[in-house]
Short mmCIF file of C-alpha atoms in Angstrom, two decimals:
data_model
loop_
_atom_site.label_atom_id
_atom_site.label_comp_id
_atom_site.label_asym_id
_atom_site.label_seq_id
_atom_site.Cartn_x
_atom_site.Cartn_y
_atom_site.Cartn_z
CA MET N 25 55.08 -77.18 15.18
CA ALA N 26 57.59 -79.98 15.58
CA GLU N 27 61.17 -78.76 15.81
CA GLY N 28 63.78 -80.25 13.52
CA ARG N 29 66.51 -82.11 15.39
CA GLU N 30 68.89 -82.79 12.50
CA VAL N 31 70.31 -80.92 9.54
CA GLN N 32 68.26 -81.45 6.37
CA TRP N 33 69.61 -81.42 2.83
CA VAL N 34 66.85 -80.65 0.34
CA GLU N 35 67.23 -80.72 -3.44
CA VAL N 36 65.36 -78.05 -5.42
CA THR N 37 62.74 -79.52 -7.74
CA GLU N 38 61.26 -78.09 -10.94
CA GLY N 39 58.32 -76.50 -9.13
CA GLN N 40 60.68 -74.56 -6.85
CA VAL N 41 62.96 -73.11 -9.53
CA GLY N 42 63.30 -69.34 -9.20
CA GLN N 43 61.92 -69.25 -5.67
CA ARG N 44 63.64 -66.98 -3.15
CA VAL N 45 65.54 -68.72 -0.35
CA ASP N 46 63.42 -67.08 2.38
CA ASN N 47 60.13 -68.19 0.78
CA PHE N 48 61.53 -71.68 0.19
CA LEU N 49 62.40 -71.91 3.89
CA MET N 50 59.01 -70.56 5.00
CA THR N 51 57.37 -73.42 3.13
CA ARG N 52 59.77 -76.08 4.43
CA MET N 53 59.96 -74.81 8.02
CA LYS N 54 56.22 -74.55 8.57
CA GLY N 55 55.40 -72.36 11.54
CA ALA N 56 58.80 -70.65 11.78
CA PRO N 57 58.53 -66.85 12.11
CA ARG N 58 60.01 -64.83 9.25
CA ALA N 59 62.43 -63.07 11.63
CA LEU N 60 63.98 -66.44 12.51
CA ILE N 61 64.31 -67.34 8.82
CA TYR N 62 66.23 -64.13 8.13
CA ARG N 63 68.43 -64.67 11.19
CA ILE N 64 69.58 -68.17 10.27
CA VAL N 65 70.26 -67.07 6.69
CA ARG N 66 72.23 -64.05 7.86
CA LYS N 67 74.31 -66.22 10.24
CA GLY N 68 75.20 -68.60 7.41
CA GLU N 69 73.35 -71.58 8.87
CA VAL N 70 71.47 -71.96 5.59
CA ARG N 71 73.67 -72.96 2.65
CA VAL N 72 72.96 -73.57 -1.02
CA ASN N 73 75.45 -75.96 -2.62
CA LYS N 74 77.56 -75.49 0.54
CA LYS N 75 77.83 -71.72 -0.01
CA ARG N 76 76.40 -68.85 2.03
CA VAL N 77 73.45 -67.08 0.43
CA LYS N 78 71.19 -64.10 0.99
CA ALA N 79 67.47 -64.26 1.73
CA ASP N 80 66.61 -63.04 -1.77
CA THR N 81 68.86 -65.54 -3.59
CA ARG N 82 66.91 -67.36 -6.32
CA LEU N 83 67.11 -71.15 -6.41
CA ALA N 84 67.96 -73.21 -9.50
CA LEU N 85 67.01 -76.76 -10.46
CA GLY N 86 69.16 -79.29 -8.60
CA ASP N 87 70.45 -76.84 -5.97
CA VAL N 88 70.94 -78.50 -2.59
CA VAL N 89 69.76 -76.43 0.36
CA ARG N 90 71.09 -76.99 3.87
CA ILE N 91 68.38 -76.43 6.48
CA PRO N 92 69.69 -76.30 10.06
CA PRO N 93 67.96 -77.87 13.09
CA LEU N 94 65.16 -75.64 14.31
CA ARG N 95 65.28 -74.43 17.91
CA LEU N 96 62.47 -72.02 18.77
CA ALA N 97 62.36 -70.04 21.97
CA PRO N 98 58.80 -69.95 23.40
CA ARG N 99 58.50 -66.21 22.74
CA GLU N 100 59.25 -66.55 19.02
CA ALA N 101 57.47 -69.76 18.21
CA VAL N 102 54.50 -69.54 15.89
CA ARG N 103 51.42 -70.84 17.67
CA GLU N 104 50.11 -74.26 16.74
CA VAL N 105 46.85 -73.92 14.87
CA SER N 106 43.89 -74.57 17.17
CA ASP N 107 41.24 -77.15 16.38
CA SER N 108 38.63 -74.42 15.98
CA LEU N 109 40.79 -72.46 13.50
CA ARG N 110 41.73 -75.65 11.69
CA ASN N 111 38.06 -76.53 11.22
CA LEU N 112 37.17 -72.96 10.24
CA LEU N 113 39.83 -72.80 7.52
CA ALA N 114 39.08 -76.29 6.24
CA GLY N 115 35.46 -75.26 5.78
CA SER N 116 36.28 -71.88 4.23
CA VAL N 117 37.76 -73.10 0.93
CA LEU N 118 35.47 -71.75 -1.80
CA LEU N 119 37.06 -73.47 -4.79
CA GLU N 120 40.30 -75.34 -5.44
CA GLY N 121 42.16 -76.13 -8.62
CA ARG N 122 45.23 -78.24 -9.28
CA ASP N 123 47.65 -75.44 -8.40
CA TRP N 124 45.51 -72.76 -6.72
CA LEU N 125 42.80 -72.34 -4.12
CA VAL N 126 40.47 -69.54 -3.03
CA ILE N 127 39.47 -69.24 0.60
CA ASN N 128 36.78 -67.12 2.25
CA LYS N 129 39.09 -65.39 4.72
CA PRO N 130 37.53 -64.76 8.14
CA SER N 131 37.52 -61.21 9.48
CA GLY N 132 40.03 -60.64 12.29
CA LEU N 133 42.63 -63.07 10.96
CA ALA N 134 45.82 -61.52 9.56
CA VAL N 135 47.04 -63.06 6.32
CA HIS N 136 50.47 -63.70 7.88
CA GLY N 137 52.12 -63.57 11.28
CA GLY N 138 54.50 -60.89 12.56
CA SER N 139 54.34 -57.65 14.56
CA GLY N 140 52.87 -59.45 17.54
CA VAL N 141 50.65 -61.77 15.49
CA LYS N 142 51.65 -65.31 16.46
CA ILE N 143 49.88 -67.02 13.62
CA GLY N 144 48.38 -65.76 10.38
CA LEU N 145 46.24 -67.38 7.73
CA ILE N 146 49.18 -68.54 5.60
CA GLU N 147 51.00 -70.14 8.56
CA ALA N 148 47.80 -71.79 9.74
CA LEU N 149 46.95 -73.12 6.26
CA ARG N 150 50.43 -74.60 5.90
CA GLN N 151 49.76 -76.57 9.08
CA VAL N 152 46.25 -77.56 7.99
CA ARG N 153 47.30 -78.54 4.46
CA GLU N 154 50.24 -80.77 5.20
CA ASP N 155 49.66 -82.43 1.83
CA LEU N 156 51.03 -79.33 0.05
CA ASP N 157 54.76 -78.71 -0.43
CA PHE N 158 54.11 -75.17 -1.66
CA LEU N 159 51.54 -72.59 -0.58
CA GLU N 160 51.88 -68.83 -1.07
CA LEU N 161 49.60 -65.80 -1.05
CA VAL N 162 48.90 -64.29 -4.47
CA HIS N 163 47.53 -61.10 -2.91
CA ARG N 164 46.54 -59.85 0.54
CA LEU N 165 43.51 -58.67 2.45
CA ASP N 166 43.48 -56.42 5.51
CA ARG N 167 43.19 -58.24 8.81
CA ASP N 168 39.61 -57.06 9.38
CA THR N 169 38.46 -57.68 5.79
CA SER N 170 36.71 -60.94 4.93
CA GLY N 171 36.17 -62.69 1.62
CA CYS N 172 37.95 -64.06 -1.45
CA LEU N 173 41.67 -64.66 -1.01
CA LEU N 174 43.70 -66.42 -3.71
CA LEU N 175 46.66 -68.70 -2.95
CA ALA N 176 49.01 -70.60 -5.27
CA LYS N 177 49.95 -74.24 -4.71
CA SER N 178 52.97 -74.20 -7.04
CA ARG N 179 55.74 -71.81 -7.98
CA PRO N 180 54.75 -71.60 -11.69
CA ALA N 181 51.14 -70.83 -10.71
CA LEU N 182 52.31 -68.10 -8.33
CA LEU N 183 54.36 -66.43 -11.07
CA THR N 184 51.52 -66.69 -13.60
CA LEU N 185 48.96 -65.26 -11.19
CA ASN N 186 51.30 -62.47 -10.07
CA ASN N 187 51.79 -61.50 -13.70
CA ALA N 188 48.02 -61.52 -14.23
CA LEU N 189 47.69 -59.20 -11.24
CA LYS N 190 50.29 -56.80 -12.65
CA ARG N 191 48.62 -56.79 -16.06
CA HIS N 192 45.22 -55.99 -14.47
CA GLU N 193 43.80 -59.32 -15.65
CA MET N 194 42.49 -60.00 -12.16
CA THR N 195 39.43 -58.16 -10.84
CA LYS N 196 38.17 -57.88 -7.28
CA GLN N 197 34.77 -56.64 -6.17
CA TYR N 198 34.18 -55.66 -2.57
CA LEU N 199 30.99 -54.87 -0.66
CA ALA N 200 31.26 -52.03 1.85
CA LEU N 201 28.74 -50.29 4.07
CA VAL N 202 29.55 -46.59 4.31
CA ALA N 203 28.19 -43.78 6.43
CA GLY N 204 25.94 -41.31 4.60
CA ARG N 205 24.10 -41.38 1.28
CA TRP N 206 26.67 -42.12 -1.41
CA PRO N 207 25.67 -40.15 -4.55
CA ALA N 208 24.85 -42.36 -7.54
CA ARG N 209 26.84 -40.04 -9.81
CA ARG N 210 30.05 -40.55 -7.80
CA ASP N 211 31.39 -43.62 -9.56
CA PHE N 212 35.15 -43.05 -9.25
CA VAL N 213 37.51 -41.78 -6.59
CA SER N 214 41.00 -40.92 -7.75
CA ALA N 215 43.41 -39.68 -5.08
CA ARG N 216 47.10 -40.37 -4.54
CA LEU N 217 47.89 -42.34 -1.38
CA ASP N 218 50.91 -42.26 0.90
CA ARG N 219 51.81 -44.54 3.79
CA PHE N 220 53.06 -42.95 7.02
CA ASP N 221 53.98 -43.88 10.58
CA ALA N 222 51.09 -42.98 12.89
CA GLY N 223 53.11 -43.75 16.04
CA ASN N 224 53.57 -46.89 18.15
CA GLY N 225 54.73 -48.69 15.02
CA GLU N 226 51.30 -48.37 13.39
CA ARG N 227 51.28 -47.73 9.66
CA ARG N 228 48.44 -45.78 8.11
CA VAL N 229 47.59 -44.29 4.73
CA ARG N 230 46.54 -40.76 3.79
CA VAL N 231 45.69 -38.82 0.68
CA ASP N 232 48.80 -36.93 -0.40
CA PRO N 233 49.61 -35.29 -3.76
CA ALA N 234 53.10 -36.80 -3.47
CA GLY N 235 51.74 -40.31 -2.92
CA LYS N 236 51.20 -43.15 -5.37
CA VAL N 237 48.44 -43.06 -7.96
CA ALA N 238 45.29 -44.83 -6.73
CA ARG N 239 41.85 -45.18 -8.27
CA THR N 240 38.73 -46.99 -7.09
CA ARG N 241 35.42 -47.58 -8.88
CA PHE N 242 32.30 -47.34 -6.70
CA ALA N 243 28.69 -48.27 -7.43
CA VAL N 244 25.64 -47.92 -5.17
CA ARG N 245 23.95 -51.24 -4.40
CA GLU N 246 21.42 -50.27 -1.72
CA ALA N 247 20.57 -47.09 0.20
CA PHE N 248 19.52 -46.99 3.84
CA ALA N 249 18.77 -44.34 6.44
CA GLY N 250 22.19 -42.79 7.02
CA ALA N 251 24.19 -45.49 5.24
CA THR N 252 24.82 -46.94 1.78
CA LEU N 253 25.88 -50.37 0.62
CA VAL N 254 28.39 -49.87 -2.19
CA GLU N 255 30.38 -52.13 -4.46
CA ALA N 256 34.01 -51.08 -4.69
CA GLU N 257 36.48 -52.24 -7.31
CA PRO N 258 40.09 -51.12 -6.79
CA ILE N 259 41.73 -50.31 -10.11
CA THR N 260 45.08 -50.06 -8.35
CA GLY N 261 46.12 -52.11 -5.33
CA ARG N 262 47.30 -49.74 -2.61
CA THR N 263 47.20 -50.50 1.11
CA HIS N 264 43.82 -49.57 2.69
CA GLN N 265 42.81 -48.06 -0.66
CA ILE N 266 39.04 -48.57 -0.45
CA ARG N 267 38.89 -47.42 3.15
CA VAL N 268 40.91 -44.24 2.59
CA HIS N 269 39.22 -43.36 -0.71
CA ALA N 270 35.77 -43.75 0.84
CA ALA N 271 36.73 -41.59 3.83
CA HIS N 272 38.30 -39.01 1.50
CA ALA N 273 35.03 -38.84 -0.46
CA GLY N 274 33.19 -38.13 2.80
CA TYR N 275 31.64 -41.58 3.29
CA PRO N 276 33.85 -43.61 5.67
CA LEU N 277 33.29 -47.34 6.07
CA LEU N 278 31.28 -48.39 9.09
CA GLY N 279 33.29 -50.29 11.67
CA ASP N 280 36.55 -48.68 10.54
CA ASP N 281 38.61 -47.90 13.65
CA LYS N 282 41.38 -46.24 11.61
CA TYR N 283 39.60 -43.97 9.15
CA GLY N 284 36.04 -43.82 10.49
CA THR N 285 34.23 -41.06 12.38
CA ARG N 286 32.46 -40.89 15.73
CA GLU N 287 29.13 -40.47 13.97
CA GLY N 288 29.84 -43.57 11.90
CA GLY N 289 30.82 -45.39 15.09
CA ARG N 290 27.47 -44.57 16.69
CA LEU N 291 25.61 -45.77 13.58
CA ALA N 292 27.63 -49.00 13.54
CA ALA N 293 26.81 -49.62 17.20
CA ARG N 294 23.11 -49.02 16.54
CA LEU N 295 23.19 -51.56 13.73
CA GLY N 296 25.04 -54.10 15.90
CA LEU N 297 28.20 -53.97 13.76
CA SER N 298 31.33 -54.96 15.69
CA ARG N 299 33.81 -55.31 12.78
CA LEU N 300 34.85 -53.51 9.62
CA PHE N 301 32.12 -53.81 6.98
CA LEU N 302 34.38 -54.66 4.05
CA HIS N 303 34.01 -57.97 2.26
CA ALA N 304 35.83 -59.25 -0.83
CA ALA N 305 32.67 -60.55 -2.47
CA ALA N 306 33.96 -61.65 -5.89
CA LEU N 307 37.25 -62.48 -7.56
CA THR N 308 37.96 -63.14 -11.23
CA PHE N 309 41.31 -64.42 -12.50
CA PRO N 310 42.73 -66.42 -15.44
CA GLU N 311 43.26 -70.08 -14.60
CA PRO N 312 47.09 -70.49 -14.56
CA THR N 313 47.24 -73.46 -16.93
CA SER N 314 44.37 -72.90 -19.37
CA GLY N 315 43.97 -69.14 -19.14
CA ARG N 316 40.20 -69.53 -18.90
CA PRO N 317 38.54 -67.00 -16.57
CA VAL N 318 37.58 -68.26 -13.12
CA LYS N 319 34.98 -66.24 -11.19
CA ILE N 320 34.32 -66.96 -7.55
CA ARG N 321 31.93 -65.35 -5.07
CA ALA N 322 32.13 -65.38 -1.28
CA PRO N 323 28.83 -64.99 0.57
CA LEU N 324 28.51 -62.38 3.29
CA GLY N 325 28.92 -63.74 6.79
CA GLU N 326 26.00 -63.97 9.21
CA GLU N 327 27.02 -60.82 11.12
CA LEU N 328 27.11 -58.63 8.00
CA ASP N 329 23.84 -60.09 6.73
CA ALA N 330 22.23 -59.29 10.09
CA VAL N 331 23.53 -55.71 9.95
CA LEU N 332 21.95 -55.20 6.52
CA ALA N 333 18.68 -56.68 7.78
CA ARG N 334 18.61 -54.18 10.67
CA ALA N 335 19.49 -51.33 8.28
CA ARG N 336 16.51 -52.27 6.07
CA GLN N 337 14.18 -52.18 9.09
CA ASP N 338 15.33 -48.61 9.86
CA ARG N 339 14.37 -47.29 6.42
#
């Protein structure tokens, strides 16, 4: 990322109205880590109409934002996107509209940087798509989950899609391979979930009566010897919801290093699975401008297809 050498004065346009200062800066200062954004705001180096602001200050039409020169120490700089990642992301766009796009997120790529991650999908895409002045995640996927991920290319689209998400007008279907024979009659798992610190800064989720309401719909798609391919549709959107609900039901996801079992680990190894078998296979959402439903599917990757092929041979 090229460092800015001079102060910039940027006027807020109609598409940026209502945006938080920190998100505005993340878009303008492509590649800058979020911690740096918060630091320069806190120190007063960022001004709106020559006044100090907070990171969550909302911008209005015509506001003038002062952006200071960017000086990144090597340890805090976001990594430049590699040619291989650039090509991978460019070829992973499933469908793109005027103010949104859906990408088939690769497994192993975090959606954003931080906590030791030098570059995430959103930072990389902002470097790849230099033609876009605005690009934000509408929702998230776990680092090890692949599949449909929706992004907004304008502030109004982001707000519209976020509202659709809150009103449950957006549906997501996942494919997961779980250990054991999932019973056909078990079509829902409802268990409250609570996040906790597992040590070393790692955050995990557990079933807890004092946690937040969470419900997932499951349907059997194919049964194998010792494993089942299920479709999972989260009714709520809690962190690690599908993974924890499946484990709570007694059928942990294969390849899950957080909530899996040793027996599941041995089965995954036998099938040649080296990642979490969780794939966001389909996404349906209302198009921001017209309201018409858009349904997009992301094909399984070669590794997951190969795992299913080996599972079928074992039957």
